[in-house]
Amino acid sequence: MGADHSFARQLEGYRLATAEILYHLPDHPGLLQSYVWQDYDIAPKYPVLSRFLAFWTHELEGPIHSVRLAGKKLIGAAELRSVSEYGLN
């Protein structure tokens, strides 16, 4: 994902989402392992994360114990300024 694509997604309302997924090891169900997932997603439903968790549930052997989520909006409309404001056009 290039910088231009990331910027465009942020303008569309995506934010950087980070999830810590704790899951049971398939061979040792009493032990938990941590996996950190990060991608651009849309709050509050987080459809990209939801698809990833659905994939995990159906395709991977380690059952999910819990998911902690943090999201940060990196840019907003109030932070954008026209280039002409700076005399650069």
PDB file of C-alpha atoms in Angstrom:
ATOM      1  CA  MET A   1       0.000   0.000   0.000  1.00  0.00           C
ATOM      2  CA  GLY A   2       1.661   3.227  -1.152  1.00  0.00           C
ATOM      3  CA  ALA A   3       1.558   6.579   0.585  1.00  0.00           C
ATOM      4  CA  ASP A   4      -0.966   7.979  -1.904  1.00  0.00           C
ATOM      5  CA  HIS A   5      -3.335   5.038  -1.373  1.00  0.00           C
ATOM      6  CA  SER A   6      -3.049   5.361   2.428  1.00  0.00           C
ATOM      7  CA  PHE A   7      -3.758   9.079   2.259  1.00  0.00           C
ATOM      8  CA  ALA A   8      -6.768   8.528  -0.011  1.00  0.00           C
ATOM      9  CA  ARG A   9      -8.196   5.938   2.379  1.00  0.00           C
ATOM     10  CA  GLN A  10      -7.800   8.355   5.298  1.00  0.00           C
ATOM     11  CA  LEU A  11      -9.732  10.995   3.361  1.00  0.00           C
ATOM     12  CA  GLU A  12     -12.493   8.403   2.872  1.00  0.00           C
ATOM     13  CA  GLY A  13     -12.849   8.058   6.654  1.00  0.00           C
ATOM     14  CA  TYR A  14     -10.519   5.142   7.304  1.00  0.00           C
ATOM     15  CA  ARG A  15      -8.374   5.203  10.409  1.00  0.00           C
ATOM     16  CA  LEU A  16      -5.395   3.187  11.519  1.00  0.00           C
ATOM     17  CA  ALA A  17      -6.718   0.268  13.554  1.00  0.00           C
ATOM     18  CA  THR A  18      -4.531  -1.965  15.692  1.00  0.00           C
ATOM     19  CA  ALA A  19      -5.862  -5.151  17.257  1.00  0.00           C
ATOM     20  CA  GLU A  20      -4.139  -7.419  19.730  1.00  0.00           C
ATOM     21  CA  ILE A  21      -5.583 -10.896  19.267  1.00  0.00           C
ATOM     22  CA  LEU A  22      -5.035 -13.435  22.028  1.00  0.00           C
ATOM     23  CA  TYR A  23      -5.597 -16.992  20.922  1.00  0.00           C
ATOM     24  CA  HIS A  24      -5.213 -20.485  22.303  1.00  0.00           C
ATOM     25  CA  LEU A  25      -2.365 -22.529  20.867  1.00  0.00           C
ATOM     26  CA  PRO A  26      -3.858 -25.502  19.015  1.00  0.00           C
ATOM     27  CA  ASP A  27      -1.445 -28.057  20.541  1.00  0.00           C
ATOM     28  CA  HIS A  28      -1.515 -26.478  24.030  1.00  0.00           C
ATOM     29  CA  PRO A  29      -4.989 -24.961  24.585  1.00  0.00           C
ATOM     30  CA  GLY A  30      -4.044 -23.791  28.079  1.00  0.00           C
ATOM     31  CA  LEU A  31      -1.474 -21.381  26.618  1.00  0.00           C
ATOM     32  CA  LEU A  32      -2.267 -18.050  24.970  1.00  0.00           C
ATOM     33  CA  GLN A  33      -0.318 -16.476  22.127  1.00  0.00           C
ATOM     34  CA  SER A  34      -0.545 -12.837  21.047  1.00  0.00           C
ATOM     35  CA  TYR A  35      -0.899 -11.646  17.445  1.00  0.00           C
ATOM     36  CA  VAL A  36      -0.902  -7.967  16.482  1.00  0.00           C
ATOM     37  CA  TRP A  37      -2.946  -6.966  13.411  1.00  0.00           C
ATOM     38  CA  GLN A  38      -2.868  -3.485  11.879  1.00  0.00           C
ATOM     39  CA  ASP A  39      -4.659  -2.031   8.864  1.00  0.00           C
ATOM     40  CA  TYR A  40      -6.801   0.902   7.803  1.00  0.00           C
ATOM     41  CA  ASP A  41     -10.442   0.394   8.779  1.00  0.00           C
ATOM     42  CA  ILE A  42     -13.664   2.334   9.375  1.00  0.00           C
ATOM     43  CA  ALA A  43     -14.991   2.844  12.910  1.00  0.00           C
ATOM     44  CA  PRO A  44     -17.213   1.871  14.628  1.00  0.00           C
ATOM     45  CA  LYS A  45     -17.982  -1.387  12.773  1.00  0.00           C
ATOM     46  CA  TYR A  46     -14.424  -2.117  11.590  1.00  0.00           C
ATOM     47  CA  PRO A  47     -15.394  -4.221   8.526  1.00  0.00           C
ATOM     48  CA  VAL A  48     -11.778  -5.007   7.544  1.00  0.00           C
ATOM     49  CA  LEU A  49     -11.026  -6.408  11.005  1.00  0.00           C
ATOM     50  CA  SER A  50     -14.347  -8.271  11.025  1.00  0.00           C
ATOM     51  CA  ARG A  51     -13.450 -10.004   7.738  1.00  0.00           C
ATOM     52  CA  PHE A  52     -10.019 -10.906   9.108  1.00  0.00           C
ATOM     53  CA  LEU A  53     -11.514 -12.359  12.309  1.00  0.00           C
ATOM     54  CA  ALA A  54     -14.061 -14.333  10.251  1.00  0.00           C
ATOM     55  CA  PHE A  55     -11.201 -15.724   8.148  1.00  0.00           C
ATOM     56  CA  TRP A  56      -9.292 -16.619  11.322  1.00  0.00           C
ATOM     57  CA  THR A  57     -12.302 -18.379  12.834  1.00  0.00           C
ATOM     58  CA  HIS A  58     -12.986 -20.458   9.707  1.00  0.00           C
ATOM     59  CA  GLU A  59      -9.461 -21.159   8.445  1.00  0.00           C
ATOM     60  CA  LEU A  60      -7.030 -21.221  11.396  1.00  0.00           C
ATOM     61  CA  GLU A  61      -6.789 -23.730  14.211  1.00  0.00           C
ATOM     62  CA  GLY A  62      -6.041 -21.441  17.167  1.00  0.00           C
ATOM     63  CA  PRO A  63      -9.359 -20.383  18.735  1.00  0.00           C
ATOM     64  CA  ILE A  64      -9.548 -16.679  19.587  1.00  0.00           C
ATOM     65  CA  HIS A  65      -9.612 -15.883  23.299  1.00  0.00           C
ATOM     66  CA  SER A  66     -10.010 -12.097  23.098  1.00  0.00           C
ATOM     67  CA  VAL A  67      -9.409  -9.047  20.914  1.00  0.00           C
ATOM     68  CA  ARG A  68      -8.320  -5.601  22.093  1.00  0.00           C
ATOM     69  CA  LEU A  69      -8.753  -2.791  19.582  1.00  0.00           C
ATOM     70  CA  ALA A  70      -7.297   0.688  19.306  1.00  0.00           C
ATOM     71  CA  GLY A  71      -8.097   3.100  16.494  1.00  0.00           C
ATOM     72  CA  LYS A  72      -6.564   6.438  15.662  1.00  0.00           C
ATOM     73  CA  LYS A  73      -7.861   8.894  13.104  1.00  0.00           C
ATOM     74  CA  LEU A  74      -4.690  10.186  11.506  1.00  0.00           C
ATOM     75  CA  ILE A  75      -6.060  13.149   9.575  1.00  0.00           C
ATOM     76  CA  GLY A  76      -9.300  15.066   9.540  1.00  0.00           C
ATOM     77  CA  ALA A  77     -10.938  17.712   7.415  1.00  0.00           C
ATOM     78  CA  ALA A  78      -9.919  20.467   9.847  1.00  0.00           C
ATOM     79  CA  GLU A  79      -6.269  19.546   9.279  1.00  0.00           C
ATOM     80  CA  LEU A  80      -6.388  19.986   5.500  1.00  0.00           C
ATOM     81  CA  ARG A  81      -5.501  23.332   3.991  1.00  0.00           C
ATOM     82  CA  SER A  82      -5.472  24.523   0.429  1.00  0.00           C
ATOM     83  CA  VAL A  83      -2.057  24.996  -1.141  1.00  0.00           C
ATOM     84  CA  SER A  84      -3.137  28.529  -2.094  1.00  0.00           C
ATOM     85  CA  GLU A  85      -3.215  29.461   1.621  1.00  0.00           C
ATOM     86  CA  TYR A  86       0.566  29.128   1.580  1.00  0.00           C
ATOM     87  CA  GLY A  87       1.113  30.914  -1.724  1.00  0.00           C
ATOM     88  CA  LEU A  88       2.395  27.741  -3.375  1.00  0.00           C
ATOM     89  CA  ASN A  89       0.094  27.568  -6.385  1.00  0.00           C
TER      90      ASN A  89
END
